[in-house]
Amino acid sequence: MKNILVTGACGQIGSELVEKLREKYGNENVVATGHKTPPTEKMRKAGPFEYIDVVRKEEIANVVKKYDIGTIYHMGAILSAVGEQKPQLAFNVNLIGLYNVLKVGREQKLERIMVPSSIAAFGPDTPKDNTPNETILRPTTMYGVTKVAGELLGDYYFHKFGVDVRGMRFPGIISSETLPGGGTTDYAVAIYYEAIKNKRYTCFVREDTVLPMMYMPDATKALMDLAEADVSKLKHHCDFNVNAMSFSAGELAASIKKHIPEFVCEYKPDYRQEIADSWPRSLNDSAARKEWGWKPKYDLPAMTKDMLEKLSKKLK
Ligand code: SER
């Protein structure tokens, strides 16, 4: 088997994905890459690390050649909230970056490219509950625009050039290892940190805001399972809905309060409320379940218990 490269390896998903991939395929066979954020000592000591800017195609091409890469997990991206403040940066990193990865994949005949899409591919016209896989994709954020275009580009590369590109539409991802950077769903991570540190949190969306969410162990498993799925069983490629749990910000606070009774959550919605309001509340993921056996493990109570245990140790 050829080696694996992860872009965005120092980010929220990348950092945990690299660990899982190294456990499964061997430390030396998984090359972590990042743009500016330096790797943790743990990541750097465990296996190879390189700096690349995905906007520069030759930088991707050189590392792919150097390490005899067969699969790329392309996790490097600008998220929704930063994307609204820096739309040109989001366009360059998310779209030009992905296009570069796809072109390198074609030129160097990669076996597989994994690229996550997002619930941000949907928009205010999309049905909000049990959102179908095939539905209206009219996002109102630059991040969402790049995600829809990314899904289409990936499918185009699969059908036109035979590059095996795969991906799913992730909901908000919650995790305890690395903080997310610049997303609309970041409150669902920050609330746990603040509950432990200060017993208070000021949430930037309304109490009744419901969004689909997923705990990190399910997210890394989804990526690795889809990467290994039998291609002949896949009717979709880059646009699988994956659902795990849905809750309001108020329900999230209440689940934390069960463990930390003195926890107080206040709500002061800012510009991110409008982004959250444009996204679905829950997704129909029957295509993912049928085509590659997707099944999440964590619900809200199980995730809250695990998050609080992990963060209490980490923040001691
Ligand atoms: N978590 C992402 C964001 O909030 C959505 O994919 O931007």
CSV table of C-alpha atoms and ligand atoms in Angstrom, one decimal:
chain,number,residue,atom,x,y,z
A,1,MET,CA,0.0,0.0,0.0
A,2,LYS,CA,1.2,3.5,-0.8
A,3,ASN,CA,1.4,6.2,1.8
A,4,ILE,CA,-1.2,8.6,3.1
A,5,LEU,CA,-1.0,12.4,3.2
A,6,VAL,CA,-3.2,14.6,5.4
A,7,THR,CA,-3.6,18.3,4.7
A,8,GLY,CA,-4.8,20.6,7.5
A,9,ALA,CA,-3.2,18.1,9.9
A,10,CYS,CA,-2.9,20.6,12.7
A,11,GLY,CA,-6.6,21.5,12.5
A,12,GLN,CA,-9.5,20.2,14.6
A,13,ILE,CA,-10.2,17.1,12.5
A,14,GLY,CA,-6.8,16.7,11.0
A,15,SER,CA,-5.0,16.4,14.3
A,16,GLU,CA,-7.1,13.5,15.5
A,17,LEU,CA,-7.4,11.9,12.0
A,18,VAL,CA,-3.6,11.7,11.8
A,19,GLU,CA,-3.4,9.8,15.1
A,20,LYS,CA,-6.1,7.3,14.0
A,21,LEU,CA,-4.5,6.8,10.6
A,22,ARG,CA,-1.1,6.3,12.2
A,23,GLU,CA,-2.5,3.8,14.6
A,24,LYS,CA,-4.0,1.8,11.7
A,25,TYR,CA,-1.4,2.2,8.9
A,26,GLY,CA,1.8,2.9,10.8
A,27,ASN,CA,3.4,6.1,11.9
A,28,GLU,CA,5.9,6.4,9.1
A,29,ASN,CA,3.2,5.8,6.4
A,30,VAL,CA,1.1,8.9,7.3
A,31,VAL,CA,2.5,12.3,6.3
A,32,ALA,CA,1.0,15.1,8.3
A,33,THR,CA,1.1,18.5,6.5
A,34,GLY,CA,0.1,22.0,7.6
A,35,HIS,CA,0.3,25.5,6.4
A,36,LYS,CA,1.4,27.8,9.2
A,37,THR,CA,0.3,26.3,12.5
A,38,PRO,CA,3.2,24.2,13.9
A,39,PRO,CA,2.5,20.6,14.8
A,40,THR,CA,2.4,19.5,18.4
A,41,GLU,CA,5.5,17.7,19.6
A,42,LYS,CA,3.5,14.5,19.8
A,43,MET,CA,2.6,14.8,16.1
A,44,ARG,CA,6.1,15.7,14.9
A,45,LYS,CA,7.8,13.0,16.9
A,46,ALA,CA,5.4,10.3,15.8
A,47,GLY,CA,5.9,10.6,12.1
A,48,PRO,CA,6.7,12.8,9.1
A,49,PHE,CA,5.5,16.4,8.9
A,50,GLU,CA,5.8,18.9,6.1
A,51,TYR,CA,4.7,22.5,5.6
A,52,ILE,CA,2.7,23.0,2.4
A,53,ASP,CA,0.4,25.8,1.1
A,54,VAL,CA,-2.4,24.1,-0.8
A,55,VAL,CA,-2.8,27.2,-3.0
A,56,ARG,CA,0.6,26.3,-4.5
A,57,LYS,CA,0.1,23.2,-6.5
A,58,GLU,CA,3.8,22.4,-6.9
A,59,GLU,CA,4.2,22.2,-3.1
A,60,ILE,CA,1.5,19.5,-2.9
A,61,ALA,CA,3.0,17.7,-6.0
A,62,ASN,CA,6.5,17.7,-4.4
A,63,VAL,CA,5.4,16.1,-1.1
A,64,VAL,CA,3.2,13.6,-2.9
A,65,LYS,CA,6.2,12.5,-5.0
A,66,LYS,CA,8.7,12.6,-2.1
A,67,TYR,CA,6.7,10.2,0.1
A,68,ASP,CA,5.1,8.0,-2.6
A,69,ILE,CA,1.6,9.0,-1.6
A,70,GLY,CA,-1.4,7.0,-2.7
A,71,THR,CA,-4.2,8.6,-0.7
A,72,ILE,CA,-4.8,12.3,0.4
A,73,TYR,CA,-7.2,13.3,3.2
A,74,HIS,CA,-7.7,16.9,2.2
A,75,MET,CA,-8.7,18.5,5.5
A,76,GLY,CA,-7.1,22.0,5.0
A,77,ALA,CA,-9.9,24.6,4.8
A,78,ILE,CA,-11.2,28.0,6.0
A,79,LEU,CA,-14.4,27.6,8.0
A,80,SER,CA,-17.7,29.5,7.7
A,81,ALA,CA,-17.3,32.4,10.1
A,82,VAL,CA,-13.8,33.3,9.0
A,83,GLY,CA,-14.9,32.8,5.4
A,84,GLU,CA,-17.4,35.6,5.7
A,85,GLN,CA,-14.7,37.9,7.0
A,86,LYS,CA,-12.1,36.8,4.5
A,87,PRO,CA,-14.0,35.6,1.4
A,88,GLN,CA,-11.0,35.8,-0.9
A,89,LEU,CA,-9.0,33.6,1.5
A,90,ALA,CA,-11.8,31.1,1.7
A,91,PHE,CA,-12.1,31.0,-2.1
A,92,ASN,CA,-8.4,30.5,-2.5
A,93,VAL,CA,-7.8,27.9,0.2
A,94,ASN,CA,-11.1,25.9,-0.2
A,95,LEU,CA,-11.5,26.0,-4.0
A,96,ILE,CA,-8.1,26.7,-5.6
A,97,GLY,CA,-6.6,24.4,-2.9
A,98,LEU,CA,-9.0,21.6,-3.7
A,99,TYR,CA,-8.5,22.0,-7.4
A,100,ASN,CA,-4.8,21.8,-6.9
A,101,VAL,CA,-5.2,18.6,-4.9
A,102,LEU,CA,-7.4,17.1,-7.6
A,103,LYS,CA,-5.0,18.0,-10.4
A,104,VAL,CA,-2.1,16.4,-8.5
A,105,GLY,CA,-4.3,13.4,-7.9
A,106,ARG,CA,-4.9,13.1,-11.6
A,107,GLU,CA,-1.3,13.7,-12.7
A,108,GLN,CA,0.3,11.4,-10.1
A,109,LYS,CA,-2.5,8.8,-10.4
A,110,LEU,CA,-3.5,8.8,-6.7
A,111,GLU,CA,-5.6,5.9,-5.5
A,112,ARG,CA,-8.0,8.0,-3.4
A,113,ILE,CA,-8.7,11.6,-2.4
A,114,MET,CA,-11.0,12.2,0.6
A,115,VAL,CA,-12.5,15.7,0.9
A,116,PRO,CA,-15.1,16.7,3.4
A,117,SER,CA,-18.1,18.8,2.5
A,118,SER,CA,-20.4,20.4,5.1
A,119,ILE,CA,-23.9,21.2,6.1
A,120,ALA,CA,-22.9,24.6,4.9
A,121,ALA,CA,-23.6,23.3,1.3
A,122,PHE,CA,-27.3,23.8,2.1
A,123,GLY,CA,-29.0,27.2,2.4
A,124,PRO,CA,-32.2,28.9,3.6
A,125,ASP,CA,-34.3,27.3,0.8
A,126,THR,CA,-33.3,23.8,1.8
A,127,PRO,CA,-35.8,21.7,3.8
A,128,LYS,CA,-34.6,22.0,7.4
A,129,ASP,CA,-35.5,18.7,8.9
A,130,ASN,CA,-34.4,15.3,7.7
A,131,THR,CA,-32.8,17.1,4.8
A,132,PRO,CA,-32.5,14.7,1.8
A,133,ASN,CA,-29.2,13.9,0.2
A,134,GLU,CA,-30.5,15.3,-3.1
A,135,THR,CA,-32.0,18.7,-2.4
A,136,ILE,CA,-31.6,22.4,-3.0
A,137,LEU,CA,-28.0,23.6,-2.7
A,138,ARG,CA,-28.1,27.4,-2.5
A,139,PRO,CA,-25.8,28.4,0.3
A,140,THR,CA,-25.5,32.0,1.4
A,141,THR,CA,-21.9,31.9,2.8
A,142,MET,CA,-18.6,31.9,0.8
A,143,TYR,CA,-17.7,28.7,2.7
A,144,GLY,CA,-20.9,27.0,1.5
A,145,VAL,CA,-20.3,28.2,-2.0
A,146,THR,CA,-16.8,26.6,-2.0
A,147,LYS,CA,-18.2,23.4,-0.5
A,148,VAL,CA,-20.9,23.0,-3.2
A,149,ALA,CA,-18.4,23.7,-5.9
A,150,GLY,CA,-16.0,21.3,-4.2
A,151,GLU,CA,-18.6,18.5,-4.3
A,152,LEU,CA,-19.2,19.1,-7.9
A,153,LEU,CA,-15.5,19.3,-8.8
A,154,GLY,CA,-14.9,16.0,-7.0
A,155,ASP,CA,-17.7,14.3,-8.8
A,156,TYR,CA,-16.5,15.8,-12.1
A,157,TYR,CA,-13.0,14.4,-11.5
A,158,PHE,CA,-14.4,11.0,-10.7
A,159,HIS,CA,-16.6,10.7,-13.8
A,160,LYS,CA,-14.3,12.6,-16.2
A,161,PHE,CA,-10.8,11.5,-15.2
A,162,GLY,CA,-11.4,8.4,-13.0
A,163,VAL,CA,-9.9,10.0,-9.9
A,164,ASP,CA,-11.5,8.3,-6.9
A,165,VAL,CA,-12.7,11.3,-4.9
A,166,ARG,CA,-15.0,10.7,-1.9
A,167,GLY,CA,-16.5,12.9,0.8
A,168,MET,CA,-19.3,13.5,3.2
A,169,ARG,CA,-21.2,16.6,4.4
A,170,PHE,CA,-20.1,16.9,8.0
A,171,PRO,CA,-22.2,18.6,10.6
A,172,GLY,CA,-20.6,20.6,13.4
A,173,ILE,CA,-17.8,18.5,14.8
A,174,ILE,CA,-17.2,18.4,18.6
A,175,SER,CA,-13.9,17.4,20.1
A,176,SER,CA,-11.5,17.8,23.0
A,177,GLU,CA,-8.0,17.6,21.4
A,178,THR,CA,-7.7,20.7,19.1
A,179,LEU,CA,-10.1,23.7,19.1
A,180,PRO,CA,-11.9,24.4,15.9
A,181,GLY,CA,-11.0,27.6,14.2
A,182,GLY,CA,-13.5,30.1,12.8
A,183,GLY,CA,-16.6,28.0,12.4
A,184,THR,CA,-20.2,28.7,13.2
A,185,THR,CA,-20.6,25.5,15.2
A,186,ASP,CA,-17.6,26.4,17.4
A,187,TYR,CA,-19.9,27.3,20.3
A,188,ALA,CA,-20.7,23.6,20.8
A,189,VAL,CA,-17.0,23.0,21.6
A,190,ALA,CA,-16.2,26.2,23.5
A,191,ILE,CA,-19.1,25.7,25.9
A,192,TYR,CA,-17.5,22.6,27.3
A,193,TYR,CA,-14.1,24.3,27.9
A,194,GLU,CA,-15.8,27.3,29.6
A,195,ALA,CA,-18.1,25.1,31.6
A,196,ILE,CA,-15.0,23.4,33.2
A,197,LYS,CA,-12.9,26.5,33.4
A,198,ASN,CA,-15.4,29.3,34.5
A,199,LYS,CA,-18.8,27.6,35.0
A,200,ARG,CA,-20.2,30.2,32.6
A,201,TYR,CA,-20.4,30.6,28.9
A,202,THR,CA,-21.8,33.3,26.6
A,203,CYS,CA,-23.1,31.6,23.5
A,204,PHE,CA,-23.1,33.4,20.2
A,205,VAL,CA,-26.3,31.7,18.9
A,206,ARG,CA,-29.8,31.8,20.4
A,207,GLU,CA,-30.9,29.2,22.9
A,208,ASP,CA,-33.3,27.6,20.5
A,209,THR,CA,-30.8,27.2,17.6
A,210,VAL,CA,-30.8,23.6,16.5
A,211,LEU,CA,-28.0,22.2,14.3
A,212,PRO,CA,-26.7,18.8,13.4
A,213,MET,CA,-23.6,17.8,15.3
A,214,MET,CA,-21.2,14.9,15.5
A,215,TYR,CA,-18.5,13.7,18.0
A,216,MET,CA,-15.0,13.4,16.7
A,217,PRO,CA,-14.6,9.6,17.1
A,218,ASP,CA,-17.6,9.2,14.7
A,219,ALA,CA,-16.1,11.8,12.3
A,220,THR,CA,-12.7,10.1,11.9
A,221,LYS,CA,-14.4,6.7,11.6
A,222,ALA,CA,-16.7,8.1,8.9
A,223,LEU,CA,-13.7,9.4,6.9
A,224,MET,CA,-11.7,6.1,7.2
A,225,ASP,CA,-14.8,3.9,6.5
A,226,LEU,CA,-15.8,5.8,3.4
A,227,ALA,CA,-12.2,5.7,2.2
A,228,GLU,CA,-12.2,1.9,2.4
A,229,ALA,CA,-15.7,1.4,1.0
A,230,ASP,CA,-16.1,-0.8,-2.1
A,231,VAL,CA,-16.3,1.7,-5.0
A,232,SER,CA,-18.7,-0.5,-6.9
A,233,LYS,CA,-21.3,0.0,-4.1
A,234,LEU,CA,-21.0,3.8,-4.2
A,235,LYS,CA,-23.7,5.7,-6.2
A,236,HIS,CA,-22.7,9.0,-4.5
A,237,HIS,CA,-19.1,10.1,-4.2
A,238,CYS,CA,-18.5,13.5,-2.7
A,239,ASP,CA,-21.8,14.5,-1.2
A,240,PHE,CA,-23.0,12.0,1.4
A,241,ASN,CA,-25.2,13.3,4.2
A,242,VAL,CA,-24.0,12.0,7.5
A,243,ASN,CA,-26.2,12.5,10.6
A,244,ALA,CA,-25.3,11.8,14.2
A,245,MET,CA,-27.3,14.0,16.6
A,246,SER,CA,-29.2,17.3,16.6
A,247,PHE,CA,-29.7,19.6,19.6
A,248,SER,CA,-30.4,23.2,20.5
A,249,ALA,CA,-27.8,25.3,22.2
A,250,GLY,CA,-30.1,25.2,25.3
A,251,GLU,CA,-30.3,21.4,25.2
A,252,LEU,CA,-26.5,21.3,25.0
A,253,ALA,CA,-26.2,23.6,28.1
A,254,ALA,CA,-28.7,21.4,29.9
A,255,SER,CA,-26.7,18.3,29.2
A,256,ILE,CA,-23.6,19.9,30.7
A,257,LYS,CA,-25.6,21.2,33.7
A,258,LYS,CA,-26.5,17.6,34.6
A,259,HIS,CA,-22.8,17.1,35.4
A,260,ILE,CA,-21.9,20.6,36.5
A,261,PRO,CA,-25.1,22.0,38.2
A,262,GLU,CA,-23.7,25.5,38.8
A,263,PHE,CA,-23.0,26.0,35.1
A,264,VAL,CA,-24.7,29.1,33.6
A,265,CYS,CA,-25.1,29.7,29.9
A,266,GLU,CA,-26.1,33.1,28.5
A,267,TYR,CA,-27.0,33.8,24.9
A,268,LYS,CA,-25.8,36.8,22.9
A,269,PRO,CA,-26.3,36.1,19.2
A,270,ASP,CA,-23.9,37.7,16.8
A,271,TYR,CA,-23.4,37.6,13.0
A,272,ARG,CA,-23.0,33.8,13.2
A,273,GLN,CA,-26.7,33.5,14.1
A,274,GLU,CA,-27.7,34.2,10.5
A,275,ILE,CA,-25.2,31.6,9.2
A,276,ALA,CA,-26.6,29.0,11.7
A,277,ASP,CA,-30.2,29.9,10.7
A,278,SER,CA,-29.4,29.1,7.0
A,279,TRP,CA,-28.4,25.5,7.8
A,280,PRO,CA,-30.5,22.4,8.3
A,281,ARG,CA,-31.5,21.0,11.7
A,282,SER,CA,-31.1,17.3,10.8
A,283,LEU,CA,-30.0,15.3,7.8
A,284,ASN,CA,-31.3,12.2,6.1
A,285,ASP,CA,-28.3,10.0,5.8
A,286,SER,CA,-29.9,6.8,4.3
A,287,ALA,CA,-27.6,6.9,1.3
A,288,ALA,CA,-24.4,6.8,3.5
A,289,ARG,CA,-26.0,4.0,5.6
A,290,LYS,CA,-26.9,1.9,2.6
A,291,GLU,CA,-23.8,2.5,0.4
A,292,TRP,CA,-21.0,2.2,2.9
A,293,GLY,CA,-22.6,1.2,6.2
A,294,TRP,CA,-22.4,4.6,8.1
A,295,LYS,CA,-23.7,4.3,11.7
A,296,PRO,CA,-22.7,6.8,14.4
A,297,LYS,CA,-22.0,5.7,17.9
A,298,TYR,CA,-22.4,8.9,20.1
A,299,ASP,CA,-25.5,10.8,21.1
A,300,LEU,CA,-25.6,14.0,23.2
A,301,PRO,CA,-25.5,12.4,26.7
A,302,ALA,CA,-22.6,10.0,25.7
A,303,MET,CA,-20.6,12.8,24.1
A,304,THR,CA,-21.1,15.2,27.0
A,305,LYS,CA,-19.9,12.6,29.5
A,306,ASP,CA,-16.8,11.8,27.4
A,307,MET,CA,-16.0,15.5,26.6
A,308,LEU,CA,-16.2,16.5,30.3
A,309,GLU,CA,-14.0,13.6,31.4
A,310,LYS,CA,-11.4,14.3,28.8
A,311,LEU,CA,-11.4,18.1,29.3
A,312,SER,CA,-11.3,17.8,33.1
A,313,LYS,CA,-8.0,15.9,32.8
A,314,LYS,CA,-6.7,18.2,30.1
A,315,LEU,CA,-7.5,21.5,31.8
A,316,LYS,CA,-6.4,20.5,35.3
B,1,SER,N1,-18.3,23.4,11.5
B,1,SER,C1,-18.3,24.2,10.2
B,1,SER,C2,-18.5,25.6,10.5
B,1,SER,O1,-19.1,25.9,11.4
B,1,SER,C3,-19.4,23.7,9.3
B,1,SER,O2,-18.9,22.7,8.4
B,1,SER,O3,-18.1,26.4,9.7
